[in-house]
Amino acid sequence: MNQLLRHRELQLFSEMKSDNKGSFNYFFDYYYSGLCIYASQYTGDLSTSEEVVQDVFVRFWEKRQSIEIENSVRFYLFRTVHNQCMNLLKHKKIENNYRQQNTFEADNLSEDQWSLFNESELRHILAQAISKLPERCREIFELSRFENLKNKEIAEKLRITEKTVENQITKALNILRKELKDFLPLFMMYLS
Amino acid sequence: MNEYPSIEKLTGYLNGELTIEETKEIKAWFNQSEEGRKELEHLEIIWSLSDRLRQMEKINKQNAKRKVDSRTGSPKKSWKIFLQSFQKVAAILILPVLLFSAYLYFGKATEGTTEQEFFATYGTRTTLVLPDGSKVWLNSGSKLRYGKGFNHGNRTVFLTGEAFFDVTANKSRPFDVVTGPFTVRAVGTEFNVFSYENNEFETSLEEGVTQIYQSDPNGHDKQIIMMKPGQRAVFDEKQEELVLSEGDVSRYSTWREGRLTFKNAPMNEVIMKLERWFNVDVELKDPGLLQYRYTAVFEHETIQQAMEMLRFSSPIEYKIIPGEKQQDNALSRSKVVIDIQQ
């Protein structure tokens, strides 16, 4: 992650230590959804993950005076959620059911890979790539991927043939491959 | 199996909806070459990236935040709901006032107006309609004046304080807001002007175009900036120049909906605005507090509630000393003393 953000976050954390709830809100807003997705790799379900992450944030606020973070707040949050998940799994003895090969530990993530667990960063990466698509192509791709419509439904909605929808999605995928070529290898091992 | 799989098959594969047999076929096709193997891998990643984003977007962050807040001792907001319904009632009550003032000024305008002056006393906000139909929201402690000639030639108003203008479009008759240091000229726009003190000036533009003129002692105004929507201009007293910035300017006019908004605002600005908003005097015991910055939205809060919210987000203590009856029976202003938490 970028150095500027890292420093800014350390600053925000020290403001939080002097009881600034606004700084706490920032951390919550920026990291909550990503931490939940991260936790669900261990717990296997989203509602348990949400509980874990909420617990972590409650303690993050309550224990703010005694928490020491020297390097990175983001790292601290992911590390804590990770540990919390491990405790939970040990407790429930379901560890082996869900610890898949491709779950990974926060320590091993490179700068860009962090974005996989951050809603706004991931949105930014995808939006940049998608913005390179021709307009019609983008519209069809978004309907397919984000509105979850079937090709047939898209064809009906836009009054075009299914063949055209298929061609446009193929075209979109090819352009996106080029646009995302720097990220794809990084993300490869972390997505199943 | 030499043809590229149909996109239907391919998306079926990516969504995990194919039979084992069909899945094998797709894999086999792409595995014919190293390039193909890579392509399939990349497609899978693009697919899961967009899935993952959708998953994250589905998480109800607000709901979660409420749960966390209730466990970290945030103030309960239930009275807010009550006040919101009160706000609707208030809006209905204000409407007749608006119509009446419109009648009053339109009526007068046709007869050749005399000079008009409006004042929003401290702790209150006023809405008025000018002879040309333009709407003005006047913030607390602000004064707006226009002369006889308002309906002839340029539409000119003089402002001390803060006001939001929704100007009726009329290209042939520019609308001028004259403040101490600058004049803001509009044709048909929505914009906010802030200038309580002589060297204080801020304006933000929500719609349309405005031009800013510098008032010249010789009476020759000179245009310095043409503003676009979404821009805000602030006069930097030390550098003696107008500084332009861009962003969401709507928060600078939230006061007219009864909301006082601070976004990372320095303590001195917070104090100044609280004083006008609540009609109180604020005394700062410890100058060290000036280094703090605040982000908060006040809506219908009393001064006590507002201070509680500030106390929650920063290490302060406060005391409210009620106003006293003076000789003429009028009540003096209440005083708020803020100190650093011990």
Short mmCIF file of C-alpha atoms in Angstrom, two decimals:
data_model
loop_
_atom_site.label_atom_id
_atom_site.label_comp_id
_atom_site.label_asym_id
_atom_site.label_seq_id
_atom_site.Cartn_x
_atom_site.Cartn_y
_atom_site.Cartn_z
CA MET A 1 0.00 0.00 0.00
CA ASN A 2 1.15 3.45 -0.57
CA GLN A 3 3.44 5.14 1.89
CA LEU A 4 1.40 8.29 2.10
CA LEU A 5 -1.72 6.40 3.12
CA ARG A 6 0.28 4.38 5.62
CA HIS A 7 1.59 7.52 7.29
CA ARG A 8 -1.78 9.20 7.20
CA GLU A 9 -3.32 6.18 8.88
CA LEU A 10 -0.72 6.16 11.62
CA GLN A 11 -1.55 9.80 12.20
CA LEU A 12 -5.27 9.02 12.31
CA PHE A 13 -4.58 6.26 14.78
CA SER A 14 -2.79 8.63 17.11
CA GLU A 15 -5.78 10.98 16.83
CA MET A 16 -7.99 8.06 17.69
CA LYS A 17 -5.87 7.46 20.76
CA SER A 18 -6.75 10.95 21.88
CA ASP A 19 -10.38 9.89 21.63
CA ASN A 20 -11.19 11.14 18.15
CA LYS A 21 -14.11 8.97 17.10
CA GLY A 22 -13.97 10.36 13.57
CA SER A 23 -10.64 8.61 13.01
CA PHE A 24 -12.13 5.37 14.27
CA ASN A 25 -15.02 5.82 11.84
CA TYR A 26 -12.56 6.20 9.01
CA PHE A 27 -10.93 2.84 9.77
CA PHE A 28 -14.30 1.20 10.06
CA ASP A 29 -15.61 2.61 6.78
CA TYR A 30 -12.48 1.87 4.83
CA TYR A 31 -11.77 -1.64 6.05
CA TYR A 32 -14.95 -3.25 7.31
CA SER A 33 -16.20 -4.99 4.14
CA GLY A 34 -12.73 -6.14 3.10
CA LEU A 35 -11.99 -7.57 6.54
CA CYS A 36 -15.27 -9.50 6.43
CA ILE A 37 -14.35 -11.07 3.10
CA TYR A 38 -10.92 -11.85 4.47
CA ALA A 39 -12.37 -13.48 7.57
CA SER A 40 -14.85 -15.51 5.56
CA GLN A 41 -11.94 -17.38 3.99
CA TYR A 42 -11.38 -18.90 7.41
CA THR A 43 -14.84 -19.09 8.84
CA GLY A 44 -16.57 -20.10 5.65
CA ASP A 45 -19.58 -17.91 6.26
CA LEU A 46 -20.16 -14.22 6.10
CA SER A 47 -22.33 -13.68 9.18
CA THR A 48 -19.77 -15.28 11.52
CA SER A 49 -17.15 -13.15 9.82
CA GLU A 50 -19.13 -9.99 10.42
CA GLU A 51 -19.38 -10.84 14.11
CA VAL A 52 -15.64 -11.44 14.31
CA VAL A 53 -14.82 -8.17 12.58
CA GLN A 54 -17.29 -6.19 14.71
CA ASP A 55 -15.70 -7.63 17.85
CA VAL A 56 -12.30 -6.60 16.57
CA PHE A 57 -13.48 -3.04 15.93
CA VAL A 58 -15.16 -2.75 19.33
CA ARG A 59 -11.93 -3.78 21.00
CA PHE A 60 -9.90 -1.59 18.66
CA TRP A 61 -11.83 1.37 20.06
CA GLU A 62 -12.00 0.29 23.69
CA LYS A 63 -8.34 -0.66 23.99
CA ARG A 64 -7.06 2.19 21.86
CA GLN A 65 -4.90 3.56 24.67
CA SER A 66 -2.97 0.36 25.12
CA ILE A 67 -2.66 -0.66 21.48
CA GLU A 68 0.74 0.16 20.01
CA ILE A 69 1.06 0.28 16.24
CA GLU A 70 4.39 1.23 14.77
CA ASN A 71 4.24 0.09 11.23
CA SER A 72 0.84 -0.10 9.63
CA VAL A 73 -2.72 0.13 10.92
CA ARG A 74 -4.02 -1.90 8.01
CA PHE A 75 -1.64 -4.68 8.82
CA TYR A 76 -2.65 -4.56 12.47
CA LEU A 77 -6.36 -4.90 11.63
CA PHE A 78 -5.89 -7.82 9.27
CA ARG A 79 -3.50 -9.53 11.67
CA THR A 80 -6.00 -9.19 14.52
CA VAL A 81 -8.88 -10.51 12.44
CA HIS A 82 -6.68 -13.39 11.34
CA ASN A 83 -5.80 -14.30 14.94
CA GLN A 84 -9.39 -13.98 15.98
CA CYS A 85 -10.45 -16.39 13.24
CA MET A 86 -7.78 -18.85 14.28
CA ASN A 87 -9.00 -18.78 17.88
CA LEU A 88 -12.53 -19.29 16.76
CA LEU A 89 -11.61 -22.24 14.58
CA LYS A 90 -9.57 -23.86 17.31
CA HIS A 91 -12.47 -23.45 19.60
CA LYS A 92 -14.90 -24.98 17.22
CA LYS A 93 -12.45 -27.63 16.03
CA ILE A 94 -13.42 -27.06 12.47
CA GLU A 95 -10.07 -25.79 11.50
CA ASN A 96 -9.33 -28.35 8.86
CA ASN A 97 -12.65 -28.05 7.15
CA TYR A 98 -12.11 -24.54 6.02
CA ARG A 99 -8.42 -23.85 6.04
CA GLN A 100 -7.96 -24.27 2.38
CA GLN A 101 -4.61 -24.20 0.72
CA ASN A 102 -5.18 -20.82 -0.74
CA THR A 103 -6.10 -18.93 2.37
CA PHE A 104 -3.14 -16.83 3.20
CA GLU A 105 -1.76 -14.79 5.95
CA ALA A 106 -1.68 -11.06 6.07
CA ASP A 107 2.10 -11.10 6.49
CA ASN A 108 2.66 -12.45 3.03
CA LEU A 109 0.67 -9.90 1.11
CA SER A 110 2.44 -7.51 -1.20
CA GLU A 111 1.37 -3.91 -1.62
CA ASP A 112 -0.95 -4.43 -4.55
CA GLN A 113 -2.43 -7.62 -3.21
CA TRP A 114 -3.92 -5.70 -0.31
CA SER A 115 -6.37 -4.20 -2.74
CA LEU A 116 -8.05 -7.58 -3.00
CA PHE A 117 -9.37 -7.00 0.47
CA ASN A 118 -10.43 -3.45 0.14
CA GLU A 119 -13.70 -2.46 -1.41
CA SER A 120 -12.78 0.97 -2.65
CA GLU A 121 -9.35 -0.04 -3.91
CA LEU A 122 -10.73 -3.03 -5.76
CA ARG A 123 -13.52 -0.92 -7.19
CA HIS A 124 -10.96 1.60 -8.35
CA ILE A 125 -8.86 -1.03 -10.13
CA LEU A 126 -11.86 -2.59 -11.83
CA ALA A 127 -13.48 0.71 -12.70
CA GLN A 128 -10.28 1.91 -14.34
CA ALA A 129 -10.10 -1.19 -16.49
CA ILE A 130 -13.80 -1.18 -17.28
CA SER A 131 -13.68 2.49 -18.26
CA LYS A 132 -11.41 1.46 -21.16
CA LEU A 133 -14.21 -0.57 -22.72
CA PRO A 134 -16.25 0.91 -25.58
CA GLU A 135 -19.57 2.16 -24.27
CA ARG A 136 -21.88 -0.58 -25.53
CA CYS A 137 -19.41 -3.22 -24.53
CA ARG A 138 -19.12 -1.77 -21.03
CA GLU A 139 -22.86 -1.57 -20.60
CA ILE A 140 -23.27 -5.22 -21.53
CA PHE A 141 -20.39 -6.35 -19.36
CA GLU A 142 -21.72 -4.47 -16.35
CA LEU A 143 -25.21 -5.89 -16.79
CA SER A 144 -23.71 -9.33 -16.94
CA ARG A 145 -21.24 -9.07 -14.08
CA PHE A 146 -22.75 -6.56 -11.69
CA GLU A 147 -26.46 -6.79 -12.32
CA ASN A 148 -26.13 -10.54 -12.68
CA LEU A 149 -28.31 -10.73 -15.79
CA LYS A 150 -28.24 -13.74 -18.10
CA ASN A 151 -27.20 -13.18 -21.71
CA LYS A 152 -30.75 -13.78 -22.79
CA GLU A 153 -32.08 -11.16 -20.39
CA ILE A 154 -29.50 -8.63 -21.57
CA ALA A 155 -30.47 -9.30 -25.19
CA GLU A 156 -34.12 -8.69 -24.38
CA LYS A 157 -33.43 -5.60 -22.34
CA LEU A 158 -31.26 -3.97 -25.00
CA ARG A 159 -33.18 -5.43 -27.95
CA ILE A 160 -30.18 -7.04 -29.53
CA THR A 161 -29.44 -10.64 -30.41
CA GLU A 162 -27.90 -13.02 -27.93
CA LYS A 163 -25.05 -13.48 -30.37
CA THR A 164 -24.23 -9.77 -30.09
CA VAL A 165 -24.27 -9.99 -26.30
CA GLU A 166 -21.86 -12.93 -26.45
CA ASN A 167 -19.55 -11.12 -28.82
CA GLN A 168 -19.49 -8.02 -26.66
CA ILE A 169 -18.71 -9.96 -23.50
CA THR A 170 -15.89 -11.79 -25.25
CA LYS A 171 -14.58 -8.46 -26.45
CA ALA A 172 -14.86 -7.01 -22.93
CA LEU A 173 -12.97 -9.91 -21.42
CA ASN A 174 -10.17 -9.55 -23.95
CA ILE A 175 -9.78 -5.84 -23.32
CA LEU A 176 -9.91 -6.33 -19.55
CA ARG A 177 -7.20 -8.96 -19.75
CA LYS A 178 -4.93 -6.41 -21.36
CA GLU A 179 -5.89 -3.63 -18.97
CA LEU A 180 -5.46 -5.77 -15.87
CA LYS A 181 -2.32 -7.54 -16.99
CA ASP A 182 -0.25 -6.10 -14.15
CA PHE A 183 -2.67 -7.24 -11.50
CA LEU A 184 -3.77 -10.64 -12.75
CA PRO A 185 -0.58 -12.54 -11.85
CA LEU A 186 -0.59 -10.96 -8.40
CA PHE A 187 -4.11 -11.97 -7.66
CA MET A 188 -3.87 -15.40 -9.21
CA MET A 189 -2.91 -17.46 -6.22
CA TYR A 190 -5.43 -15.83 -3.94
CA LEU A 191 -8.56 -16.45 -5.89
CA SER A 192 -10.04 -19.84 -6.29
CA MET B 1 -13.04 -29.19 -30.58
CA ASN B 2 -11.19 -26.64 -32.63
CA GLU B 3 -13.58 -23.79 -32.26
CA TYR B 4 -13.37 -21.29 -29.41
CA PRO B 5 -15.99 -22.26 -26.83
CA SER B 6 -19.17 -20.22 -27.00
CA ILE B 7 -19.33 -17.41 -24.48
CA GLU B 8 -22.39 -19.06 -23.04
CA LYS B 9 -20.39 -22.18 -22.25
CA LEU B 10 -17.52 -20.09 -21.01
CA THR B 11 -19.61 -17.97 -18.63
CA GLY B 12 -21.36 -21.14 -17.56
CA TYR B 13 -17.95 -22.54 -16.73
CA LEU B 14 -16.88 -19.39 -14.88
CA ASN B 15 -20.09 -19.41 -12.88
CA GLY B 16 -19.63 -23.08 -12.05
CA GLU B 17 -22.90 -24.05 -13.70
CA LEU B 18 -21.66 -26.70 -16.13
CA THR B 19 -21.72 -30.45 -15.79
CA ILE B 20 -18.44 -32.23 -15.00
CA GLU B 21 -18.26 -33.39 -18.58
CA GLU B 22 -18.69 -29.87 -20.00
CA THR B 23 -16.17 -28.48 -17.51
CA LYS B 24 -13.62 -31.00 -18.67
CA GLU B 25 -14.22 -30.02 -22.28
CA ILE B 26 -13.64 -26.35 -21.60
CA LYS B 27 -10.47 -27.05 -19.67
CA ALA B 28 -9.20 -29.36 -22.34
CA TRP B 29 -9.77 -26.76 -25.01
CA PHE B 30 -7.81 -24.07 -23.22
CA ASN B 31 -5.11 -26.48 -22.12
CA GLN B 32 -4.13 -27.14 -25.70
CA SER B 33 -1.53 -24.42 -25.44
CA GLU B 34 0.31 -22.53 -22.75
CA GLU B 35 -1.26 -19.30 -24.01
CA GLY B 36 -4.72 -20.84 -23.74
CA ARG B 37 -4.09 -22.06 -20.21
CA LYS B 38 -3.10 -18.55 -19.20
CA GLU B 39 -6.10 -17.05 -20.89
CA LEU B 40 -8.51 -19.23 -18.97
CA GLU B 41 -6.72 -18.39 -15.75
CA HIS B 42 -7.01 -14.70 -16.43
CA LEU B 43 -10.68 -14.99 -17.26
CA GLU B 44 -11.25 -16.79 -13.98
CA ILE B 45 -9.52 -14.01 -12.11
CA ILE B 46 -11.48 -11.24 -13.79
CA TRP B 47 -14.61 -13.18 -13.02
CA SER B 48 -13.81 -13.64 -9.35
CA LEU B 49 -12.63 -10.05 -8.94
CA SER B 50 -15.99 -8.76 -10.03
CA ASP B 51 -17.74 -11.39 -7.87
CA ARG B 52 -15.72 -10.31 -4.89
CA LEU B 53 -16.48 -6.65 -5.38
CA ARG B 54 -20.16 -7.48 -5.59
CA GLN B 55 -19.87 -9.49 -2.38
CA MET B 56 -18.23 -6.57 -0.57
CA GLU B 57 -20.82 -4.14 -1.84
CA LYS B 58 -23.58 -6.36 -0.49
CA ILE B 59 -22.28 -6.17 3.08
CA ASN B 60 -24.46 -3.81 5.08
CA LYS B 61 -21.86 -1.51 6.53
CA GLN B 62 -24.31 0.95 8.08
CA ASN B 63 -26.06 -1.75 9.97
CA ALA B 64 -22.74 -3.06 11.25
CA LYS B 65 -21.66 0.43 12.21
CA ARG B 66 -24.79 0.89 14.28
CA LYS B 67 -24.09 -2.35 16.13
CA VAL B 68 -20.50 -1.32 16.81
CA ASP B 69 -21.58 2.16 17.89
CA SER B 70 -24.09 0.76 20.35
CA ARG B 71 -21.26 -1.23 21.90
CA THR B 72 -18.76 1.62 22.01
CA GLY B 73 -21.06 4.02 23.78
CA SER B 74 -22.13 6.39 21.02
CA PRO B 75 -24.98 8.65 22.01
CA LYS B 76 -28.43 7.30 21.28
CA LYS B 77 -30.06 9.00 18.35
CA SER B 78 -33.71 8.25 18.97
CA TRP B 79 -34.62 11.85 19.68
CA LYS B 80 -33.32 12.63 16.24
CA ILE B 81 -36.20 10.75 14.65
CA PHE B 82 -38.63 12.79 16.65
CA LEU B 83 -36.92 15.97 15.53
CA GLN B 84 -36.94 14.88 11.92
CA SER B 85 -40.71 14.69 11.94
CA PHE B 86 -40.70 18.04 13.67
CA GLN B 87 -38.62 19.37 10.79
CA LYS B 88 -41.34 18.41 8.31
CA VAL B 89 -43.93 20.23 10.33
CA ALA B 90 -41.64 23.24 10.49
CA ALA B 91 -41.27 23.23 6.70
CA ILE B 92 -45.05 23.37 6.32
CA LEU B 93 -45.20 26.26 8.72
CA ILE B 94 -42.50 28.15 6.86
CA LEU B 95 -44.28 27.94 3.50
CA PRO B 96 -46.95 30.56 4.25
CA VAL B 97 -44.23 32.89 5.49
CA LEU B 98 -42.41 32.44 2.19
CA LEU B 99 -45.52 33.11 0.16
CA PHE B 100 -46.35 36.12 2.22
CA SER B 101 -42.93 37.65 1.78
CA ALA B 102 -43.10 36.92 -1.96
CA TYR B 103 -46.39 38.77 -2.12
CA LEU B 104 -44.98 41.58 -0.08
CA TYR B 105 -41.94 42.13 -2.22
CA PHE B 106 -43.47 41.47 -5.59
CA GLY B 107 -46.22 43.86 -4.65
CA LYS B 108 -43.81 46.52 -3.61
CA ALA B 109 -41.55 46.01 -6.57
CA THR B 110 -44.16 47.23 -9.00
CA GLU B 111 -44.63 50.41 -7.05
CA GLY B 112 -40.96 51.36 -7.10
CA THR B 113 -39.28 50.08 -3.99
CA THR B 114 -37.66 51.78 -1.11
CA GLU B 115 -34.55 50.39 0.49
CA GLN B 116 -35.05 47.06 2.20
CA GLU B 117 -32.99 45.49 4.91
CA PHE B 118 -33.25 42.00 6.39
CA PHE B 119 -31.57 40.65 9.43
CA ALA B 120 -31.43 37.09 10.74
CA THR B 121 -30.79 37.42 14.44
CA TYR B 122 -28.28 35.19 16.14
CA GLY B 123 -29.53 31.67 16.59
CA THR B 124 -32.09 31.96 13.78
CA ARG B 125 -32.17 31.58 10.01
CA THR B 126 -34.47 33.36 7.60
CA THR B 127 -35.70 32.77 4.08
CA LEU B 128 -36.82 35.58 1.81
CA VAL B 129 -37.86 36.13 -1.76
CA LEU B 130 -36.54 39.13 -3.67
CA PRO B 131 -38.63 41.26 -6.05
CA ASP B 132 -37.30 39.31 -9.04
CA GLY B 133 -38.31 35.96 -7.53
CA SER B 134 -34.81 34.95 -6.44
CA LYS B 135 -34.71 33.08 -3.15
CA VAL B 136 -32.31 33.91 -0.36
CA TRP B 137 -31.50 31.89 2.75
CA LEU B 138 -29.96 34.12 5.37
CA ASN B 139 -27.83 32.49 8.04
CA SER B 140 -27.79 33.59 11.67
CA GLY B 141 -26.29 36.96 12.42
CA SER B 142 -26.40 38.00 8.75
CA LYS B 143 -27.71 41.12 7.08
CA LEU B 144 -28.94 41.61 3.53
CA ARG B 145 -29.82 44.95 2.02
CA TYR B 146 -30.95 46.13 -1.38
CA GLY B 147 -31.74 49.57 -2.64
CA LYS B 148 -34.47 51.28 -4.59
CA GLY B 149 -32.90 50.45 -7.89
CA PHE B 150 -33.07 46.69 -7.40
CA ASN B 151 -35.65 46.25 -10.08
CA HIS B 152 -33.92 48.55 -12.58
CA GLY B 153 -30.63 47.67 -14.21
CA ASN B 154 -28.42 45.29 -12.30
CA ARG B 155 -29.92 43.43 -9.39
CA THR B 156 -27.63 44.38 -6.53
CA VAL B 157 -27.76 43.16 -2.92
CA PHE B 158 -25.34 43.96 -0.10
CA LEU B 159 -24.43 41.15 2.25
CA THR B 160 -22.76 41.00 5.63
CA GLY B 161 -22.68 37.43 6.88
CA GLU B 162 -23.67 34.27 5.10
CA ALA B 163 -26.39 33.63 2.57
CA PHE B 164 -27.35 31.09 -0.03
CA PHE B 165 -28.81 32.40 -3.28
CA ASP B 166 -31.06 30.69 -5.77
CA VAL B 167 -31.16 33.35 -8.47
CA THR B 168 -33.93 33.64 -11.03
CA ALA B 169 -32.39 33.52 -14.49
CA ASN B 170 -32.27 36.82 -16.33
CA LYS B 171 -29.34 37.25 -18.69
CA SER B 172 -29.88 40.90 -19.36
CA ARG B 173 -29.80 41.81 -15.67
CA PRO B 174 -26.87 40.37 -13.74
CA PHE B 175 -27.35 39.64 -10.05
CA ASP B 176 -24.59 41.12 -7.87
CA VAL B 177 -23.86 40.17 -4.28
CA VAL B 178 -21.62 42.87 -2.83
CA THR B 179 -19.55 42.00 0.23
CA GLY B 180 -16.65 43.85 1.84
CA PRO B 181 -13.81 42.57 -0.28
CA PHE B 182 -15.53 41.10 -3.34
CA THR B 183 -18.62 41.12 -5.48
CA VAL B 184 -20.11 37.88 -6.79
CA ARG B 185 -21.95 38.24 -10.06
CA ALA B 186 -24.46 35.68 -11.26
CA VAL B 187 -27.03 35.36 -14.00
CA GLY B 188 -29.08 32.38 -12.89
CA THR B 189 -27.38 30.14 -10.37
CA GLU B 190 -27.27 28.58 -6.93
CA PHE B 191 -24.39 29.65 -4.76
CA ASN B 192 -23.33 30.35 -1.20
CA VAL B 193 -21.54 33.50 -0.01
CA PHE B 194 -19.85 33.87 3.37
CA SER B 195 -18.42 37.18 4.52
CA TYR B 196 -19.08 38.23 8.09
CA GLU B 197 -15.99 40.33 8.60
CA ASN B 198 -14.43 42.78 6.25
CA ASN B 199 -11.52 40.57 5.28
CA GLU B 200 -13.47 37.37 5.30
CA PHE B 201 -14.79 35.92 2.07
CA GLU B 202 -15.86 32.51 0.88
CA THR B 203 -18.14 31.45 -1.91
CA SER B 204 -19.12 28.09 -3.31
CA LEU B 205 -21.04 27.43 -6.48
CA GLU B 206 -23.54 24.61 -6.83
CA GLU B 207 -25.01 25.36 -10.23
CA GLY B 208 -24.45 27.68 -13.18
CA VAL B 209 -21.68 30.27 -13.41
CA THR B 210 -20.57 33.13 -11.19
CA GLN B 211 -17.94 35.78 -11.65
CA ILE B 212 -16.05 37.35 -8.79
CA TYR B 213 -15.13 41.01 -8.92
CA GLN B 214 -12.76 42.85 -6.68
CA SER B 215 -14.20 46.06 -5.32
CA ASP B 216 -11.84 48.84 -6.31
CA PRO B 217 -11.65 52.01 -4.18
CA ASN B 218 -12.15 54.07 -7.35
CA GLY B 219 -15.37 52.29 -8.10
CA HIS B 220 -13.96 50.31 -11.04
CA ASP B 221 -14.67 46.68 -10.33
CA LYS B 222 -12.36 44.21 -11.95
CA GLN B 223 -13.21 40.61 -12.68
CA ILE B 224 -10.74 38.18 -11.19
CA ILE B 225 -12.31 34.74 -11.37
CA MET B 226 -15.00 32.94 -13.32
CA MET B 227 -16.31 30.03 -11.27
CA LYS B 228 -17.65 26.66 -12.37
CA PRO B 229 -20.09 24.43 -10.46
CA GLY B 230 -18.44 22.44 -7.69
CA GLN B 231 -15.84 25.11 -7.02
CA ARG B 232 -15.21 27.02 -3.84
CA ALA B 233 -13.19 30.21 -3.52
CA VAL B 234 -11.73 31.31 -0.20
CA PHE B 235 -9.93 34.55 0.41
CA ASP B 236 -6.55 33.99 2.01
CA GLU B 237 -6.00 37.06 4.09
CA LYS B 238 -2.27 36.59 4.51
CA GLN B 239 -1.48 35.93 0.86
CA GLU B 240 -4.12 38.42 -0.23
CA GLU B 241 -5.46 36.12 -2.88
CA LEU B 242 -8.49 34.00 -3.67
CA VAL B 243 -7.80 30.28 -3.47
CA LEU B 244 -9.93 28.01 -5.64
CA SER B 245 -10.66 24.41 -4.76
CA GLU B 246 -12.97 21.74 -6.13
CA GLY B 247 -15.09 19.09 -4.50
CA ASP B 248 -18.48 18.52 -2.99
CA VAL B 249 -19.60 22.08 -2.24
CA SER B 250 -23.11 21.19 -1.10
CA ARG B 251 -21.91 20.83 2.49
CA TYR B 252 -21.17 24.55 2.64
CA SER B 253 -24.84 25.30 2.34
CA THR B 254 -26.26 22.57 4.59
CA TRP B 255 -26.93 25.29 7.14
CA ARG B 256 -30.03 26.35 5.23
CA GLU B 257 -31.59 22.94 5.86
CA GLY B 258 -30.87 23.44 9.52
CA ARG B 259 -27.63 21.47 9.49
CA LEU B 260 -24.29 22.72 10.66
CA THR B 261 -21.51 20.74 9.01
CA PHE B 262 -17.84 20.58 9.93
CA LYS B 263 -15.45 18.53 7.90
CA ASN B 264 -12.00 18.47 9.40
CA ALA B 265 -12.58 22.07 10.45
CA PRO B 266 -10.14 23.89 12.75
CA MET B 267 -11.29 24.71 16.28
CA ASN B 268 -11.48 28.47 15.68
CA GLU B 269 -13.91 27.98 12.80
CA VAL B 270 -15.99 25.61 14.93
CA ILE B 271 -16.18 28.13 17.76
CA MET B 272 -17.11 30.99 15.49
CA LYS B 273 -19.89 29.03 13.85
CA LEU B 274 -21.24 27.61 17.12
CA GLU B 275 -21.44 31.13 18.55
CA ARG B 276 -23.59 32.36 15.69
CA TRP B 277 -25.60 29.20 15.36
CA PHE B 278 -26.60 28.90 18.99
CA ASN B 279 -26.34 32.55 19.93
CA VAL B 280 -23.80 31.92 22.68
CA ASP B 281 -20.36 33.20 23.62
CA VAL B 282 -17.63 30.61 23.64
CA GLU B 283 -14.59 30.92 25.84
CA LEU B 284 -11.58 28.71 25.29
CA LYS B 285 -9.62 28.07 28.48
CA ASP B 286 -6.69 26.27 26.93
CA PRO B 287 -5.25 27.60 23.65
CA GLY B 288 -3.82 24.12 23.06
CA LEU B 289 -7.32 23.18 21.96
CA LEU B 290 -6.92 25.30 18.85
CA GLN B 291 -4.85 22.58 17.23
CA TYR B 292 -7.78 20.17 17.12
CA ARG B 293 -9.86 19.61 14.02
CA TYR B 294 -13.44 18.45 13.96
CA THR B 295 -15.74 16.52 11.70
CA ALA B 296 -19.36 16.66 12.77
CA VAL B 297 -22.87 17.35 11.57
CA PHE B 298 -25.30 19.06 13.90
CA GLU B 299 -28.95 18.87 13.11
CA HIS B 300 -31.49 20.29 15.53
CA GLU B 301 -29.18 19.71 18.46
CA THR B 302 -29.30 22.03 21.42
CA ILE B 303 -26.02 23.57 22.49
CA GLN B 304 -25.81 20.95 25.27
CA GLN B 305 -26.21 18.10 22.81
CA ALA B 306 -23.73 19.66 20.40
CA MET B 307 -21.16 20.03 23.18
CA GLU B 308 -21.74 16.43 24.24
CA MET B 309 -20.97 15.34 20.69
CA LEU B 310 -17.79 17.40 20.62
CA ARG B 311 -16.78 16.05 23.99
CA PHE B 312 -17.25 12.59 22.64
CA SER B 313 -14.80 13.07 19.81
CA SER B 314 -12.13 15.09 21.56
CA PRO B 315 -10.60 15.48 25.00
CA ILE B 316 -12.59 18.45 26.19
CA GLU B 317 -14.64 19.43 29.21
CA TYR B 318 -17.27 22.13 28.99
CA LYS B 319 -19.54 24.18 31.17
CA ILE B 320 -22.58 26.18 30.12
CA ILE B 321 -23.29 29.35 32.05
CA PRO B 322 -26.87 30.50 31.38
CA GLY B 323 -27.46 34.11 30.41
CA GLU B 324 -28.53 36.55 33.09
CA LYS B 325 -31.31 39.08 33.20
CA GLN B 326 -29.97 42.53 32.55
CA GLN B 327 -31.26 45.87 33.71
CA ASP B 328 -33.53 46.26 30.72
CA ASN B 329 -34.94 42.79 31.44
CA ALA B 330 -33.31 41.32 28.34
CA LEU B 331 -31.39 38.10 28.77
CA SER B 332 -27.67 38.23 28.10
CA ARG B 333 -26.09 35.51 25.98
CA SER B 334 -25.28 32.17 27.54
CA LYS B 335 -21.62 31.38 27.77
CA VAL B 336 -19.86 28.12 27.02
CA VAL B 337 -16.49 27.57 28.66
CA ILE B 338 -14.38 24.88 27.03
CA ASP B 339 -11.35 23.41 28.74
CA ILE B 340 -9.01 20.52 28.05
CA GLN B 341 -9.94 17.29 29.80
CA GLN B 342 -7.94 16.72 32.94
#
